[in-house]
Amino acid sequence: MSDQKKPQFQIISGKSTTHKAYHTGTLNLSNLSSVLLSAEEAKIDLGLIHAKSRVERGIKFTADQTEVPNGEEYWVIWVAVDRQENGPYYAGLAACSMKIDKESKKGWKNLAFHVNRMDDALKRRIKVTELPDHSKEVLAKFLQEHNPEMWENSTIELKESLLSKK
């Protein structure tokens, strides 16, 4: 991976992302990135924003979780980034799960919940309570290693949400 360009978080246009401006009701995705979290690995996968990540391709999704009994659990992590006087930081973080059975090419996810969590991240909220402790550790390590400056500039709330045990 050292010879290849490492995927980056989409960082920060100069425009405001408040929801009280002229474009109320629209989502500005320019400050949003997505991380795909499996049992042991976290990777930036911007395809998640349009439901076209590497694990979603070729999968027929259902709203009924019982139709995917052998599905592997994945977590979609929405990460909003912003800039403050100290520099860029992880501003919003929200998690939602999905299950994918690659063998049967079936998957489950609650699309409305995914959209709501994406909106939470964009509104600079921290919503990761559903994540298992091990997954929080994997995500925290990934965010720290990916950009130590952004991690350092992030809020105490964000860091504690990933580092504290249930």
Short mmCIF file of C-alpha atoms in Angstrom, two decimals:
data_model
loop_
_atom_site.label_atom_id
_atom_site.label_comp_id
_atom_site.label_asym_id
_atom_site.label_seq_id
_atom_site.Cartn_x
_atom_site.Cartn_y
_atom_site.Cartn_z
CA MET A 1 0.00 0.00 0.00
CA SER A 2 2.99 2.32 0.41
CA ASP A 3 3.36 2.71 -3.38
CA GLN A 4 -0.34 3.35 -3.84
CA LYS A 5 -2.13 6.49 -2.79
CA LYS A 6 -3.83 5.93 0.57
CA PRO A 7 -7.56 6.75 0.54
CA GLN A 8 -8.30 9.95 2.42
CA PHE A 9 -11.24 11.50 4.17
CA GLN A 10 -12.89 14.15 2.09
CA ILE A 11 -11.84 17.29 3.84
CA ILE A 12 -13.54 20.50 4.09
CA SER A 13 -14.85 22.88 1.61
CA GLY A 14 -14.82 26.53 2.58
CA LYS A 15 -18.62 26.56 2.67
CA SER A 16 -20.73 26.42 5.79
CA THR A 17 -22.50 23.14 6.47
CA THR A 18 -25.14 24.57 8.76
CA HIS A 19 -28.71 23.58 8.07
CA LYS A 20 -30.13 27.07 8.54
CA ALA A 21 -28.96 28.51 5.24
CA TYR A 22 -30.70 28.92 1.90
CA HIS A 23 -30.36 25.21 1.03
CA THR A 24 -32.30 23.93 4.04
CA GLY A 25 -33.49 20.39 3.39
CA THR A 26 -30.49 19.42 1.28
CA LEU A 27 -27.49 17.44 2.43
CA ASN A 28 -24.01 18.78 1.73
CA LEU A 29 -21.89 15.64 1.45
CA SER A 30 -18.61 17.43 0.77
CA ASN A 31 -17.48 17.00 4.39
CA LEU A 32 -18.65 13.39 4.71
CA SER A 33 -16.65 10.20 4.41
CA SER A 34 -17.53 6.61 5.14
CA VAL A 35 -15.64 3.78 6.78
CA LEU A 36 -16.51 0.12 6.37
CA LEU A 37 -15.85 -1.74 9.60
CA SER A 38 -15.72 -5.53 9.67
CA ALA A 39 -14.81 -7.71 12.62
CA GLU A 40 -11.11 -6.92 12.39
CA GLU A 41 -10.60 -4.13 9.89
CA ALA A 42 -11.64 -0.55 9.15
CA LYS A 43 -11.23 0.92 5.66
CA ILE A 44 -12.38 4.09 3.99
CA ASP A 45 -14.93 3.12 1.34
CA LEU A 46 -16.60 6.13 -0.25
CA GLY A 47 -18.84 3.74 -2.20
CA LEU A 48 -20.91 3.39 0.97
CA ILE A 49 -22.30 6.87 0.42
CA HIS A 50 -24.16 5.57 -2.64
CA ALA A 51 -24.64 1.97 -1.40
CA LYS A 52 -21.95 0.75 -3.81
CA SER A 53 -19.18 -0.33 -1.46
CA ARG A 54 -17.03 -3.35 -2.25
CA VAL A 55 -19.14 -5.63 0.00
CA GLU A 56 -22.51 -4.32 -1.27
CA ARG A 57 -21.89 -4.94 -4.96
CA GLY A 58 -24.02 -7.78 -6.32
CA ILE A 59 -26.02 -8.11 -3.09
CA LYS A 60 -29.83 -8.03 -3.03
CA PHE A 61 -30.90 -6.25 0.14
CA THR A 62 -34.00 -6.93 2.18
CA ALA A 63 -35.59 -5.07 5.08
CA ASP A 64 -36.23 -8.38 6.89
CA GLN A 65 -33.21 -9.38 8.96
CA THR A 66 -34.47 -12.97 9.34
CA GLU A 67 -33.92 -13.50 5.60
CA VAL A 68 -30.14 -13.21 6.17
CA PRO A 69 -29.51 -15.65 9.06
CA ASN A 70 -25.91 -16.38 8.05
CA GLY A 71 -24.95 -12.83 7.25
CA GLU A 72 -21.64 -11.38 8.33
CA GLU A 73 -22.06 -8.16 10.28
CA TYR A 74 -20.52 -4.99 8.92
CA TRP A 75 -20.71 -1.51 10.32
CA VAL A 76 -21.06 1.60 8.20
CA ILE A 77 -19.37 4.49 9.98
CA TRP A 78 -20.29 7.96 8.76
CA VAL A 79 -17.51 10.44 9.50
CA ALA A 80 -18.00 14.17 9.10
CA VAL A 81 -14.87 16.28 9.12
CA ASP A 82 -14.49 19.97 9.73
CA ARG A 83 -11.86 22.60 10.42
CA GLN A 84 -11.29 24.72 13.51
CA GLU A 85 -8.50 27.11 14.52
CA ASN A 86 -6.23 24.15 15.43
CA GLY A 87 -6.84 22.45 12.09
CA PRO A 88 -9.05 19.64 10.76
CA TYR A 89 -10.85 17.25 13.09
CA TYR A 90 -13.37 14.41 13.16
CA ALA A 91 -16.53 16.40 13.84
CA GLY A 92 -19.37 13.86 13.59
CA LEU A 93 -19.41 10.10 13.91
CA ALA A 94 -22.36 7.73 13.51
CA ALA A 95 -22.58 3.95 13.13
CA CYS A 96 -25.16 1.63 11.61
CA SER A 97 -25.03 -2.07 10.93
CA MET A 98 -25.77 -4.27 7.96
CA LYS A 99 -25.47 -8.00 7.37
CA ILE A 100 -24.26 -9.60 4.19
CA ASP A 101 -24.27 -13.26 3.20
CA LYS A 102 -21.85 -13.36 0.27
CA GLU A 103 -22.66 -16.98 -0.56
CA SER A 104 -26.41 -16.40 -1.02
CA LYS A 105 -25.84 -12.82 -2.29
CA LYS A 106 -28.39 -11.50 0.20
CA GLY A 107 -28.05 -8.67 2.62
CA TRP A 108 -29.99 -6.78 5.26
CA LYS A 109 -29.91 -3.14 6.21
CA ASN A 110 -32.35 -0.54 7.41
CA LEU A 111 -31.94 2.14 4.74
CA ALA A 112 -33.90 4.80 6.66
CA PHE A 113 -31.68 4.26 9.70
CA HIS A 114 -28.56 4.56 7.52
CA VAL A 115 -29.80 7.88 6.12
CA ASN A 116 -30.69 9.17 9.59
CA ARG A 117 -27.26 8.23 10.92
CA MET A 118 -25.60 9.91 7.95
CA ASP A 119 -27.55 13.04 8.83
CA ASP A 120 -26.47 12.71 12.49
CA ALA A 121 -22.81 12.69 11.45
CA LEU A 122 -23.33 15.69 9.18
CA LYS A 123 -24.92 17.54 12.10
CA ARG A 124 -21.77 16.83 14.18
CA ARG A 125 -23.42 14.29 16.47
CA ILE A 126 -21.67 11.27 17.98
CA LYS A 127 -23.84 8.12 17.67
CA VAL A 128 -21.81 4.96 18.19
CA THR A 129 -23.42 3.36 21.25
CA GLU A 130 -24.53 0.27 19.28
CA LEU A 131 -20.97 -0.57 18.27
CA PRO A 132 -19.46 -3.48 20.22
CA ASP A 133 -16.44 -2.51 22.34
CA HIS A 134 -14.04 -4.41 20.09
CA SER A 135 -15.33 -2.54 17.03
CA LYS A 136 -14.93 0.77 18.85
CA GLU A 137 -11.30 -0.12 19.52
CA VAL A 138 -10.69 -1.01 15.86
CA LEU A 139 -12.32 2.25 14.73
CA ALA A 140 -10.45 4.39 17.28
CA LYS A 141 -7.12 2.87 16.23
CA PHE A 142 -7.95 3.43 12.57
CA LEU A 143 -8.89 7.10 13.08
CA GLN A 144 -5.80 7.73 15.21
CA GLU A 145 -3.44 6.13 12.68
CA HIS A 146 -5.13 7.55 9.61
CA ASN A 147 -4.64 11.14 10.71
CA PRO A 148 -3.13 11.76 14.17
CA GLU A 149 -3.69 15.53 13.87
CA MET A 150 -7.42 15.12 13.19
CA TRP A 151 -7.70 12.69 16.12
CA GLU A 152 -5.84 15.09 18.42
CA ASN A 153 -8.09 17.99 17.39
CA SER A 154 -11.30 15.99 17.88
CA THR A 155 -13.63 16.55 20.83
CA ILE A 156 -13.34 14.73 24.11
CA GLU A 157 -16.87 13.40 23.52
CA LEU A 158 -15.81 11.71 20.29
CA LYS A 159 -12.68 10.17 21.83
CA GLU A 160 -14.50 8.97 24.96
CA SER A 161 -17.32 7.46 22.87
CA LEU A 162 -14.75 5.15 21.28
CA LEU A 163 -12.33 4.58 24.15
CA SER A 164 -14.66 3.98 27.09
CA LYS A 165 -16.02 0.50 27.79
CA LYS A 166 -19.74 -0.15 28.23
#
